[in-house]
Short mmCIF file of C-alpha atoms and ligand atoms in Angstrom, two decimals:
data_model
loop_
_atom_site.label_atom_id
_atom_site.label_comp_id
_atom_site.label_asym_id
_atom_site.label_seq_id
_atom_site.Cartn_x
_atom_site.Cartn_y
_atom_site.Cartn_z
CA UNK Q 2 0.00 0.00 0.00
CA UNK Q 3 1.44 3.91 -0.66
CA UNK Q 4 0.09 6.97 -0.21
CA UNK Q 5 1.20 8.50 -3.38
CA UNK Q 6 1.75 6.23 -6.78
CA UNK Q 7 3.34 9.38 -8.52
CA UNK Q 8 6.81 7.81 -8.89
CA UNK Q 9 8.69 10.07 -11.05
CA UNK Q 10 11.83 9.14 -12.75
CA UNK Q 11 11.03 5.50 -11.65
CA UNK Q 12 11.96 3.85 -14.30
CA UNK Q 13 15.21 5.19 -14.55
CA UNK Q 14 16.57 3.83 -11.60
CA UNK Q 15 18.51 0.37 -11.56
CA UNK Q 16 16.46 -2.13 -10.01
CA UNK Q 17 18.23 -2.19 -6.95
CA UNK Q 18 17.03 1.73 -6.19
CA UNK Q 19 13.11 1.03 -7.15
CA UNK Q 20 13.72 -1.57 -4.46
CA UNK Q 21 14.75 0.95 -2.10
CA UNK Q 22 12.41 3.17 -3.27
CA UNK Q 23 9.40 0.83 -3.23
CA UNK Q 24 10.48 -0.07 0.53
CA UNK Q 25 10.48 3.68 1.78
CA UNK Q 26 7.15 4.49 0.10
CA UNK Q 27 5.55 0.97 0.64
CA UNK Q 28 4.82 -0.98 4.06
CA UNK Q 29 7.23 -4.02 2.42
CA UNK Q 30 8.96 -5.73 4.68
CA UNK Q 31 13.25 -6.46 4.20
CA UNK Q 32 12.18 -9.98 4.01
CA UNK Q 33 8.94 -8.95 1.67
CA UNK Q 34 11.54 -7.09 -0.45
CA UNK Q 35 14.54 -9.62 -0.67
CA UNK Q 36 12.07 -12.48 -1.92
CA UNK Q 37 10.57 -10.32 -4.56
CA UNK Q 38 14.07 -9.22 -5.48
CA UNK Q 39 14.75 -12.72 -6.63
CA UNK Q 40 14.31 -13.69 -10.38
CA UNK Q 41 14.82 -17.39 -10.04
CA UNK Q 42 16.08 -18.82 -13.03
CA UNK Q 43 16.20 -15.56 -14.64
CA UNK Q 44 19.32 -13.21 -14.57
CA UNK Q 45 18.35 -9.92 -13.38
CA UNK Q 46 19.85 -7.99 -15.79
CA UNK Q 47 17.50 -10.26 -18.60
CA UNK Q 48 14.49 -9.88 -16.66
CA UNK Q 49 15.81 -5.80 -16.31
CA UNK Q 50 15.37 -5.44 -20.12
CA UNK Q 51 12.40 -7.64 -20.99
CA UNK Q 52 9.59 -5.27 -19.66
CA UNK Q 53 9.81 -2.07 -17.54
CA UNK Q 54 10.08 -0.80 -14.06
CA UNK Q 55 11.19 -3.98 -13.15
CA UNK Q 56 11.89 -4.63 -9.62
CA UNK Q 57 12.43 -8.27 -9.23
CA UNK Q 58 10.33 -12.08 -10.12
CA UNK Q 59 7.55 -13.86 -9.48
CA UNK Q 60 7.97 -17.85 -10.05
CA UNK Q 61 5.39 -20.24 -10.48
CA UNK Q 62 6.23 -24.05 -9.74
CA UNK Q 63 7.33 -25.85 -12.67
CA UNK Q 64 5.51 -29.27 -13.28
CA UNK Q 65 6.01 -31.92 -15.52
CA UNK Q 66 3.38 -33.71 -17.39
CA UNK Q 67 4.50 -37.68 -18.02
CA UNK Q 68 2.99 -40.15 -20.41
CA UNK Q 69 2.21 -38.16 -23.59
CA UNK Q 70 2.57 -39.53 -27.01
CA UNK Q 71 1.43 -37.39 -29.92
CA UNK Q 72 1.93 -38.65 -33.33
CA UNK Q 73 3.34 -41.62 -32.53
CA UNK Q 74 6.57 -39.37 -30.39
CA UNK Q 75 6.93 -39.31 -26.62
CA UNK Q 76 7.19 -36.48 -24.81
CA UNK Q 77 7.70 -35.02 -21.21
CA UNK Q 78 5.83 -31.82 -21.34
CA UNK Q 79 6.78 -28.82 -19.06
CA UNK Q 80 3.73 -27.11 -17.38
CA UNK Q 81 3.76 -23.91 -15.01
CA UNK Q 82 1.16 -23.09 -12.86
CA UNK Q 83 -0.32 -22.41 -9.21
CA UNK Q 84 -3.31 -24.93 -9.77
CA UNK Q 85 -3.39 -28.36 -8.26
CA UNK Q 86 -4.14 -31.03 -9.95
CA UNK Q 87 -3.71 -30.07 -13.37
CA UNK Q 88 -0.66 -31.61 -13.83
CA UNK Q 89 -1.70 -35.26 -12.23
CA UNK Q 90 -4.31 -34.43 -14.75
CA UNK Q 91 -2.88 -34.24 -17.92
CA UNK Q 92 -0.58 -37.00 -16.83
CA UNK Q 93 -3.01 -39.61 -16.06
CA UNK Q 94 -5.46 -38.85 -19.14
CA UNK Q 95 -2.30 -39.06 -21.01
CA UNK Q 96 -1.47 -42.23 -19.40
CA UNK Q 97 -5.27 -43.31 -20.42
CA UNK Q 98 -4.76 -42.14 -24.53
CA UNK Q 99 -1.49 -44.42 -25.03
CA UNK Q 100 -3.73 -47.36 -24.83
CA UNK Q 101 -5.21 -46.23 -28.18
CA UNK Q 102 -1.94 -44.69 -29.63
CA UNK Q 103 -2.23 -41.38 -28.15
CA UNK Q 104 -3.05 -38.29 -29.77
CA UNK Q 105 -2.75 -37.28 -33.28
CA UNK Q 106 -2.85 -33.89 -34.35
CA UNK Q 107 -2.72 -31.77 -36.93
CA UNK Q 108 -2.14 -28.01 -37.86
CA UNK Q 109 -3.17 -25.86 -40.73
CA UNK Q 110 0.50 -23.72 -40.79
CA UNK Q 111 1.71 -20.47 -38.64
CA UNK Q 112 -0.30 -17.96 -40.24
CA UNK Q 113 -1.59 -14.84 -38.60
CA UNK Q 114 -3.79 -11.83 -40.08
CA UNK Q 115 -2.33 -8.27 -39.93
CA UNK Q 116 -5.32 -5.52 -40.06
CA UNK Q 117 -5.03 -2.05 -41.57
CA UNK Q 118 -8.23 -0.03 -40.45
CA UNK Q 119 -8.66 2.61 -42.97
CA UNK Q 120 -11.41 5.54 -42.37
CA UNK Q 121 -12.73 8.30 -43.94
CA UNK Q 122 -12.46 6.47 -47.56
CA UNK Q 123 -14.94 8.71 -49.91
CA UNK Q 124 -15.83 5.15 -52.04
CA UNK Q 125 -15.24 2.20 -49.70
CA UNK Q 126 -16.28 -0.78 -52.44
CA UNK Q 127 -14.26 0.93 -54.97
CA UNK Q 128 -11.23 1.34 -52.97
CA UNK Q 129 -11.43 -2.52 -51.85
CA UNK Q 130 -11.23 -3.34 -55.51
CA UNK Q 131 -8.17 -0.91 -56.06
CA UNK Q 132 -6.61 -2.18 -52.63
CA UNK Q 133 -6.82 -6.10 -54.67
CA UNK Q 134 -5.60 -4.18 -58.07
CA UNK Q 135 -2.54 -3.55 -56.25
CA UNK Q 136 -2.00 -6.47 -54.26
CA UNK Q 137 0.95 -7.89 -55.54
CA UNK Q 138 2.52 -4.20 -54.67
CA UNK Q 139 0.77 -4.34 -51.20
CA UNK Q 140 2.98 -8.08 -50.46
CA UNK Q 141 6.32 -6.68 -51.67
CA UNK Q 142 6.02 -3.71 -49.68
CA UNK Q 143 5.05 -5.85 -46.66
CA UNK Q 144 7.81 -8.19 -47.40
CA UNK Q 145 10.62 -6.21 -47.49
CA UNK Q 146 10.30 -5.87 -44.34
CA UNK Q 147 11.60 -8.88 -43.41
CA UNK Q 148 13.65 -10.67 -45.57
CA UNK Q 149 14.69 -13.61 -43.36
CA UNK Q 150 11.22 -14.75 -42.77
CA UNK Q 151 11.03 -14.67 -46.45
CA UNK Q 152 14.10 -16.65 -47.03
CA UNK Q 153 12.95 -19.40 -44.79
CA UNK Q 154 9.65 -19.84 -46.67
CA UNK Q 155 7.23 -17.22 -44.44
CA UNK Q 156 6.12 -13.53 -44.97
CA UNK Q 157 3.26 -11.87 -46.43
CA UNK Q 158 0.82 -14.27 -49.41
CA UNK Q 159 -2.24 -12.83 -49.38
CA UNK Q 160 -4.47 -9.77 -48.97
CA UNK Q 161 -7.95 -10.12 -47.97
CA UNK Q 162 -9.94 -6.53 -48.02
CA UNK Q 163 -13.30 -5.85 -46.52
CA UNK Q 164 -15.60 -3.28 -45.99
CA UNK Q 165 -17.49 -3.06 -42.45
CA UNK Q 166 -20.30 -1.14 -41.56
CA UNK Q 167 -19.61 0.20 -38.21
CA UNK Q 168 -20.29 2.78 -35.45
CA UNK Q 169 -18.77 5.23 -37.27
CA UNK Q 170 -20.02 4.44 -40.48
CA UNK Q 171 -18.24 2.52 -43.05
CA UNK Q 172 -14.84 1.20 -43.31
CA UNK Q 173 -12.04 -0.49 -45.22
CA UNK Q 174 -10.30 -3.34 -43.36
CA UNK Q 175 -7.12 -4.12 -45.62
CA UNK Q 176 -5.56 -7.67 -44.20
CA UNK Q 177 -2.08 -8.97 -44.70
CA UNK Q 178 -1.92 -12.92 -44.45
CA UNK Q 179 1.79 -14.06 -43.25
CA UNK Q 180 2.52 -17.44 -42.53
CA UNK Q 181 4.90 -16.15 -39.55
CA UNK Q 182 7.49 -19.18 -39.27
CA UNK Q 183 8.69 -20.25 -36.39
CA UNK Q 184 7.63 -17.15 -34.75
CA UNK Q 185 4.70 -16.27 -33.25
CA UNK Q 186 4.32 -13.22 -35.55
CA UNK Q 187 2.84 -10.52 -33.35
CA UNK Q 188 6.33 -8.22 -34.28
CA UNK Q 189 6.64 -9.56 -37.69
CA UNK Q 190 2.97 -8.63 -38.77
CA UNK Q 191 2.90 -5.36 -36.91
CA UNK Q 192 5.90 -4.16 -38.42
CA UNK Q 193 4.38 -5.20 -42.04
CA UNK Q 194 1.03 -3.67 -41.24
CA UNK Q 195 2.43 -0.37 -40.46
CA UNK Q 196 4.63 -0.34 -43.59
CA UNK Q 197 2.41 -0.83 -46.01
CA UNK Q 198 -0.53 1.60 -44.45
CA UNK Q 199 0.73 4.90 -46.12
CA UNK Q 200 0.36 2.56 -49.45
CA UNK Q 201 -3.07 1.54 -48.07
CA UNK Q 202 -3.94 5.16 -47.97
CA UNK Q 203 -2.40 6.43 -51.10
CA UNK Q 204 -4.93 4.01 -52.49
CA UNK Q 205 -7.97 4.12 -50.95
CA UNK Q 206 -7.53 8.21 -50.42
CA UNK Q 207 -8.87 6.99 -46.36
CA UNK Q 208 -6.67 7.65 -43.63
CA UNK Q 209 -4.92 4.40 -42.03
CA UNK Q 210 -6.00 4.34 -38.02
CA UNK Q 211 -4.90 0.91 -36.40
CA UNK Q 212 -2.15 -1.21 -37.86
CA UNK Q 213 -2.53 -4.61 -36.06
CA UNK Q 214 -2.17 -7.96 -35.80
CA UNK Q 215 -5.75 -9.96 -34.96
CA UNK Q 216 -5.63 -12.47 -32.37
CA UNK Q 217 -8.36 -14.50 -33.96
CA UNK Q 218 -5.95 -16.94 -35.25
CA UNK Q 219 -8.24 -18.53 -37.08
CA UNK Q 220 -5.68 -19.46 -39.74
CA UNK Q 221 -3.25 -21.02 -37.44
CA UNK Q 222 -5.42 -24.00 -35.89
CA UNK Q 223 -4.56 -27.07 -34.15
CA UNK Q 224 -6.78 -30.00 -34.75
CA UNK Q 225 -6.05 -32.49 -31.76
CA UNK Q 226 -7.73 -36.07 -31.54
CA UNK Q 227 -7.72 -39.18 -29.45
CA UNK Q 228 -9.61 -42.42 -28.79
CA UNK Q 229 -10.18 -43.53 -25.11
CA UNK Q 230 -10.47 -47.26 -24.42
CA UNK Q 231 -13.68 -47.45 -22.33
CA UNK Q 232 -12.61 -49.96 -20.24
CA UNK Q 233 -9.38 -48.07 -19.26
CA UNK Q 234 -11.51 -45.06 -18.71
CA UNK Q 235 -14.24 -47.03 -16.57
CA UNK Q 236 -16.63 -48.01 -18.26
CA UNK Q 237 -20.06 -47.42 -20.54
CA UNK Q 238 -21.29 -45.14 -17.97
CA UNK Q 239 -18.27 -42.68 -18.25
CA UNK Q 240 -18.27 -42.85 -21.57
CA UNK Q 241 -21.91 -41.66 -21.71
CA UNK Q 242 -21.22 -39.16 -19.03
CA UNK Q 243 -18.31 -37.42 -20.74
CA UNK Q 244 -20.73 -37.04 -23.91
CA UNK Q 245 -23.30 -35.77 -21.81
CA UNK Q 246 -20.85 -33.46 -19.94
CA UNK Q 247 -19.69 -32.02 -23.29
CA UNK Q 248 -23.37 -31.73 -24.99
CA UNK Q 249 -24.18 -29.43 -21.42
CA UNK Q 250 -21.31 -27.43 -22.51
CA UNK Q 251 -22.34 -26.98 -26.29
CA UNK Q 252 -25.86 -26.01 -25.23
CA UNK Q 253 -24.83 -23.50 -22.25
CA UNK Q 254 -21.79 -20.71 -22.78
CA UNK Q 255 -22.02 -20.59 -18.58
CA UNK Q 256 -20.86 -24.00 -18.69
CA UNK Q 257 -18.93 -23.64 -21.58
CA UNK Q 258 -16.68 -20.93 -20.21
CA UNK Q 259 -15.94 -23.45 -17.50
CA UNK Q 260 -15.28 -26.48 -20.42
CA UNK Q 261 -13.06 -23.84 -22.13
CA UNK Q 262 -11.07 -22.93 -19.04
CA UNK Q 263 -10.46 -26.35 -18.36
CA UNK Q 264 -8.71 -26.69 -21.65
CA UNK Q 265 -6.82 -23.66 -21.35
CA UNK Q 266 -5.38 -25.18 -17.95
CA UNK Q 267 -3.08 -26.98 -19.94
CA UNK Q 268 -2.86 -25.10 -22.70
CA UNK Q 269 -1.64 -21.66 -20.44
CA UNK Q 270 0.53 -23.61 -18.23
CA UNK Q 271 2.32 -25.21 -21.18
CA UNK Q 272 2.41 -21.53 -23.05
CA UNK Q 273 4.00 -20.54 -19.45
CA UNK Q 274 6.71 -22.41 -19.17
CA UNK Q 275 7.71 -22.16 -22.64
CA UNK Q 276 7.78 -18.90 -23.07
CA UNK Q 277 4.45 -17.44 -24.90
CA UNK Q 278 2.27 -14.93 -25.12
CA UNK Q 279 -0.70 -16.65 -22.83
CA UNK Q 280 -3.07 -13.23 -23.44
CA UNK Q 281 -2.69 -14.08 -27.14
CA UNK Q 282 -3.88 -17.95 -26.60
CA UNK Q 283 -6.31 -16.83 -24.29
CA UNK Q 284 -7.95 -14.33 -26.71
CA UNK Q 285 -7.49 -16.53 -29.67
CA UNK Q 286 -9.33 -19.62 -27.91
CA UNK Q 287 -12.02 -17.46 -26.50
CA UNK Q 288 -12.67 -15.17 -29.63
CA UNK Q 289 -12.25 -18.61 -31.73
CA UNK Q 290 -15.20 -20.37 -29.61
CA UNK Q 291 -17.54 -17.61 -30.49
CA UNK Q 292 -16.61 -16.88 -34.11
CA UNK Q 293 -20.05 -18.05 -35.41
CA UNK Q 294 -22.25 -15.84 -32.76
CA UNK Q 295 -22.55 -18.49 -30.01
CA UNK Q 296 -19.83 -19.37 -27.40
CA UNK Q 297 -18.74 -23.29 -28.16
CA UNK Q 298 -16.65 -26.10 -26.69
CA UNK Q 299 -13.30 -26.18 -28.25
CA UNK Q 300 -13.33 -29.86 -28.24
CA UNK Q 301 -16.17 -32.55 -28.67
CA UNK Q 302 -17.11 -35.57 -27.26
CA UNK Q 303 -18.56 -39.07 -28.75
CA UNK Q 304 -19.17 -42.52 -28.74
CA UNK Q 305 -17.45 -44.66 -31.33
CA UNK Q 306 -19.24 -47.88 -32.83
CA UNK Q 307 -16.60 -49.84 -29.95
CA UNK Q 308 -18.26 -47.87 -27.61
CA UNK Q 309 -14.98 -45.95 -27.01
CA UNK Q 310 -14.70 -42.16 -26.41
CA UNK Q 311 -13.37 -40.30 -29.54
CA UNK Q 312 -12.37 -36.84 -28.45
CA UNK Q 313 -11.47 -33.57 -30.58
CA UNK Q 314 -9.57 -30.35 -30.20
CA UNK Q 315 -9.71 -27.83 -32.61
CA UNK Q 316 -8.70 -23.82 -31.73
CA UNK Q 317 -6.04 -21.37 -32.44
CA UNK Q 318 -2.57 -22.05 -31.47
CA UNK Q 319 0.11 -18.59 -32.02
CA UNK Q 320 2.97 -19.79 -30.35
CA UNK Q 321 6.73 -19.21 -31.29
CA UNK Q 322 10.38 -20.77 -30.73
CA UNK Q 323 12.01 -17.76 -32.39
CA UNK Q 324 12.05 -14.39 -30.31
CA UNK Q 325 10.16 -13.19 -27.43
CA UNK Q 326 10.40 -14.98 -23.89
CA UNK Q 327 11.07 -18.15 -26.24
CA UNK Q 328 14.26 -16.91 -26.86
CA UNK Q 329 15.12 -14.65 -23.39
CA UNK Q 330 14.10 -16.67 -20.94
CA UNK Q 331 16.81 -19.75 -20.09
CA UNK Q 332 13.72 -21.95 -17.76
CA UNK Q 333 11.44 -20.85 -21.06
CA UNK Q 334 14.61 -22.67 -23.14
CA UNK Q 335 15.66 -25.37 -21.32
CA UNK Q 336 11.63 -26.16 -21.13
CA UNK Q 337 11.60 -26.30 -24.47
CA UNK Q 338 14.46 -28.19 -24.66
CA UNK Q 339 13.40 -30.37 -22.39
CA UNK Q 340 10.34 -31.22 -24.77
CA UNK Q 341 12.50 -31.23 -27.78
CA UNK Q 342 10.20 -29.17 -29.94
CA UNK Q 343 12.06 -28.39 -33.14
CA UNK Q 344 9.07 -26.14 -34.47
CA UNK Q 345 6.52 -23.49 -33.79
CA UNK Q 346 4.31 -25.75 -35.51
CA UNK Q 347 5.15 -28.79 -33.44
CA UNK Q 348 4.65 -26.72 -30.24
CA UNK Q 349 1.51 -26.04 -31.09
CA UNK Q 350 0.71 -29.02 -31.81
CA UNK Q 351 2.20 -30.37 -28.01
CA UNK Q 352 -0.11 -28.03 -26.70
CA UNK Q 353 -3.52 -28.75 -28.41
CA UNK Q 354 -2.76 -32.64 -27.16
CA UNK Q 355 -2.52 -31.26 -23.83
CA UNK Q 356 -5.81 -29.13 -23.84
CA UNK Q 357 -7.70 -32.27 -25.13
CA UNK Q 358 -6.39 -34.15 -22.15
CA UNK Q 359 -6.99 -31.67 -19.70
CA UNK Q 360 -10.95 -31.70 -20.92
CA UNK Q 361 -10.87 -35.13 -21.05
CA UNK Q 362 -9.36 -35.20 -17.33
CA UNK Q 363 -11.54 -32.82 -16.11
CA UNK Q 364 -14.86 -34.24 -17.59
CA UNK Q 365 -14.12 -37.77 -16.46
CA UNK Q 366 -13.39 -36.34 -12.72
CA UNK Q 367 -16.77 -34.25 -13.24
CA UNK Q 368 -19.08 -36.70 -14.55
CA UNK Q 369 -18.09 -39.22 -12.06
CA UNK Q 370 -16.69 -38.68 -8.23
CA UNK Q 371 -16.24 -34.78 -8.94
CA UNK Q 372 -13.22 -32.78 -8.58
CA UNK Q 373 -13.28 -32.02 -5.20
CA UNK Q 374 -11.93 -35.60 -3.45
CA UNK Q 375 -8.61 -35.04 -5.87
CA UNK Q 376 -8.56 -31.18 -5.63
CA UNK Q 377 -9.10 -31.43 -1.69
CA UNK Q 378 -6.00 -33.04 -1.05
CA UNK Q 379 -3.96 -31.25 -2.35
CA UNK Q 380 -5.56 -28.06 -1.79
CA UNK Q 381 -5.09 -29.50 2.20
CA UNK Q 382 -0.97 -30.12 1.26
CA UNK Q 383 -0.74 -26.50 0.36
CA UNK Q 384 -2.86 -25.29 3.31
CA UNK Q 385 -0.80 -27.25 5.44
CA UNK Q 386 2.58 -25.99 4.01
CA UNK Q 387 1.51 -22.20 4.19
CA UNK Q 388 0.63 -22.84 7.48
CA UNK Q 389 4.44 -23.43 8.38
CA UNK Q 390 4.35 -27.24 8.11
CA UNK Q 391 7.58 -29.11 6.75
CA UNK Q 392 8.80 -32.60 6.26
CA UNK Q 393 6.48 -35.41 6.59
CA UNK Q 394 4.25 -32.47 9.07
CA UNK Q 395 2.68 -31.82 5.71
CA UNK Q 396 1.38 -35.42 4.78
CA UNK Q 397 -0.21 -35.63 8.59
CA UNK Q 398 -1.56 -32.28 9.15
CA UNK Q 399 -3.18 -32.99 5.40
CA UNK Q 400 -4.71 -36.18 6.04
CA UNK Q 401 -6.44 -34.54 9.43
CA UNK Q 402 -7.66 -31.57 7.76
CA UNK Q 403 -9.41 -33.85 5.04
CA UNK Q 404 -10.32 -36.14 8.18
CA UNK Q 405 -12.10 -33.63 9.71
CA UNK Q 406 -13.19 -31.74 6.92
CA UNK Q 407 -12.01 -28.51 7.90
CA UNK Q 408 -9.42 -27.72 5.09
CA UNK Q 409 -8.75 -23.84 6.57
CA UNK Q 410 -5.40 -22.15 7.41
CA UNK Q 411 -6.20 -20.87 11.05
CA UNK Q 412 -6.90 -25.16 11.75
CA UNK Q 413 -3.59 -26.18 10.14
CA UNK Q 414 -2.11 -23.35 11.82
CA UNK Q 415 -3.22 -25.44 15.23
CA UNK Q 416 -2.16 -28.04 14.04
CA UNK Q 417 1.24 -27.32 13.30
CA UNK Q 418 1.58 -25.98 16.93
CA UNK Q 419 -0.26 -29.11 18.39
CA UNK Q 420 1.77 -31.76 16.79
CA UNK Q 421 5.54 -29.51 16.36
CA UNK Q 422 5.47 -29.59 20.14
CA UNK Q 423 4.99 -33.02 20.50
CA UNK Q 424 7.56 -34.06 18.25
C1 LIG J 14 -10.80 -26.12 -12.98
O1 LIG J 14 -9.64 -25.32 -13.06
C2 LIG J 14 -11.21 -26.59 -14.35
C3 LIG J 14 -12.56 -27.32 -14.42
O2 LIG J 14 -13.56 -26.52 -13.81
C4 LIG J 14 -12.85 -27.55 -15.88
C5 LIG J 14 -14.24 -28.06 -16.15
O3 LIG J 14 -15.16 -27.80 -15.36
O4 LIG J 14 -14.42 -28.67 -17.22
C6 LIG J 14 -12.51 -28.61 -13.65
#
């Protein structure tokens, strides 16, 4: 808390004097200060430059998801999050796929839309047809810009135009199409967009307003799939309840914003600890699920002729290997090392496997003992732990907080002063 947020010249300092600063004009602690002072796996100095005002870190836990295999390779996929369970998750619907191969899954190529907003254009239908006239001009332009991405195979291919009716009357949306690489594009397409909108205007005689990438990545989808042995799963009746679960979700958006976060449990922790723009996935997913007027599952549920459950992802995936955190941060590296992801592609694919089995996780615990039993204890672990238990303290005072169903800090807090003095 502070009295006065007005903290001129802050972002000058080194991080060591917003520290001091932040202590004076804060009621931080020394101890307060010196733990957010600490970057973790990140070198100061790299997390100094990567945004501003910095004054220190903030780590999550890093889990790791076992048992995946997605198209037909293995891998140990890195997750960071603060949510119990979703790790133990993923693993164990994983675990559950291999018996029917896993997950296969499939991608439609890293491209992203640029938008040029153009207003004030005296004859908005004509100037869309002189704005595809002059296409091939609009691409080089746009392409110049980046001549690597072109040399690898990327950069600019298309131009869409369209004319929207808005609030402020009409207007002439020019849109670059750039298959972005390896990267996630956001830079790459922003720097294109902005290029080519004096072009844009010379053309249309409008005036170029926002020069933006769209986050409805609706050209950059993963398609995910996988078959779940009923028998492994338990049963006909979980089967049926899974389809059910899902068919709740397609008719309601207030249970499918709960479906959808469920996927993006796995997909955000993933997009964490590799280094990506999570806001981006999050809008992409969300925007995606709606793009036809009604808020939708991202996956769906059946019942194959075996009886089995077939299960299917399909959403947005922007993700990069090639700048941004990707590239900056060493845990976002060695993460990705330590799935051996060799492209942006690939990634994306990783990470539409693991929203699948996070849904399918999450819909088995739901439509049969509920998520609470599972959640609980662990949720009593790190009740336990805040409360100042350590060692094997944390097991005990865990398994009597469940006992006596009174999973609440000021009770483990008891507890730890009960039992520490009797051992
Ligand atoms: C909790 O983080 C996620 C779930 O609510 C997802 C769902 O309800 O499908 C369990």
């Amino acid at each position: 808390m502070t009295e006065n947020s007005e903290l001129r010249g802050f972002y000058k300092l080194t991080m060591g004097e917003r520290r001091q600063l932040l202590k004076k004009v804060t009621s931080l602690s020394d101890d307060e200060i010196k733990i957010l002072a600490n970057t973790g796996g990140l070198p100061a100095e790299t997390a100094d430059h990567m945004i501003e005002n910095v004054v220190g870190g903030y780590t999550y836990p890093l889990g790791v998801a076992t048992n995946f295999t997605i198209n037909g390779k293995d891998y140990l996929v890195p997750m960071a999050l603060e949510e119990p369970s979703v790790v133990a998750a993923a693993s164990n619907a994983a675990k559950m796929a291999r018996v029917k191969g896993g997950f296969k899954v499939t991608n439609t190529g890293p491209v992203m839309i640029g938008q040029i907003q153009v207003v004030n254009v005296p004859k908005p239908e004509g100037a869309k047809a002189k704005l595809l006239e002059r296409k091939i001009d609009l691409l080089k332009k746009a392409n110049d810009q980046d001549p690597m991405l072109v040399s690898l195979g990327g950069g600019a291919k298309d131009l869409n135009v369209k004319v929207l009716s808005s609030l402020k009357g009409p207007m002439v949306i020019a849109e670059l199409i750039v298959n972005t690489g390896d990267a996630m594009g956001a830079n790459a397409v922003n720097t294109m967009a902005e290029a080519v909108a004096p072009m844009v205007e010379e053309i249309t005689g409008g005036r170029a307003l926002l020069r933006i990438i769209s986050n409805l990545a609706d050209r950059r989808l993963v398609r995910a799939t996988a078959v779940f042995d009923r028998e492994t799963i338990g049963g006909g009746d979980v089967v049926d309840g899974i389809v059910y679960a899902y068919a709740f979700a397609d008719a309601d958006p207030y249970r499918c914003a709960t479906h959808n976060k469920g996927i993006m449990n796995g997909v955000v922790a993933v997009g964490i600890a590799c280094g990506q723009d999570i806001r981006a996935l999050e809008a992409g997913a969300h925007s995606y699920a709606s793009r036809n007027g009604r808020y939708k599952p991202l996956t769906t549920w059946e019942k194959n002729r075996d009886g089995d459950l077939v299960g299917t992802l399909e959403m947005p995936m922007a993700v990069g290997l090639v700048g941004g955190a990707a590239r900056t941060h060493p845990a976002a590296r060695a993460n990705i090392r330590m799935l051996g992801v060799k492209t942006a592609i690939e990634l994306a694919e990783v990470m539409g496997a693991v929203g699948l089995a996070q849904n399918f996780a999450a819909l088995r615990a739901l439509a049969s003992e509920g998520i609470q039993k599972g959640h609980m204890k662990l949720h009593a672990h790190n009740v336990a732990s805040s409360a100042g238990a350590t060692g094997e303290l944390i097991d005990i005072i865990a398994a009597r907080l469940i006992e006596e169903r009174k999973i609440r800090f000021d009770r483990a807090k008891e507890l730890v002063a009960e039992l520490s003095k009797e051992k």
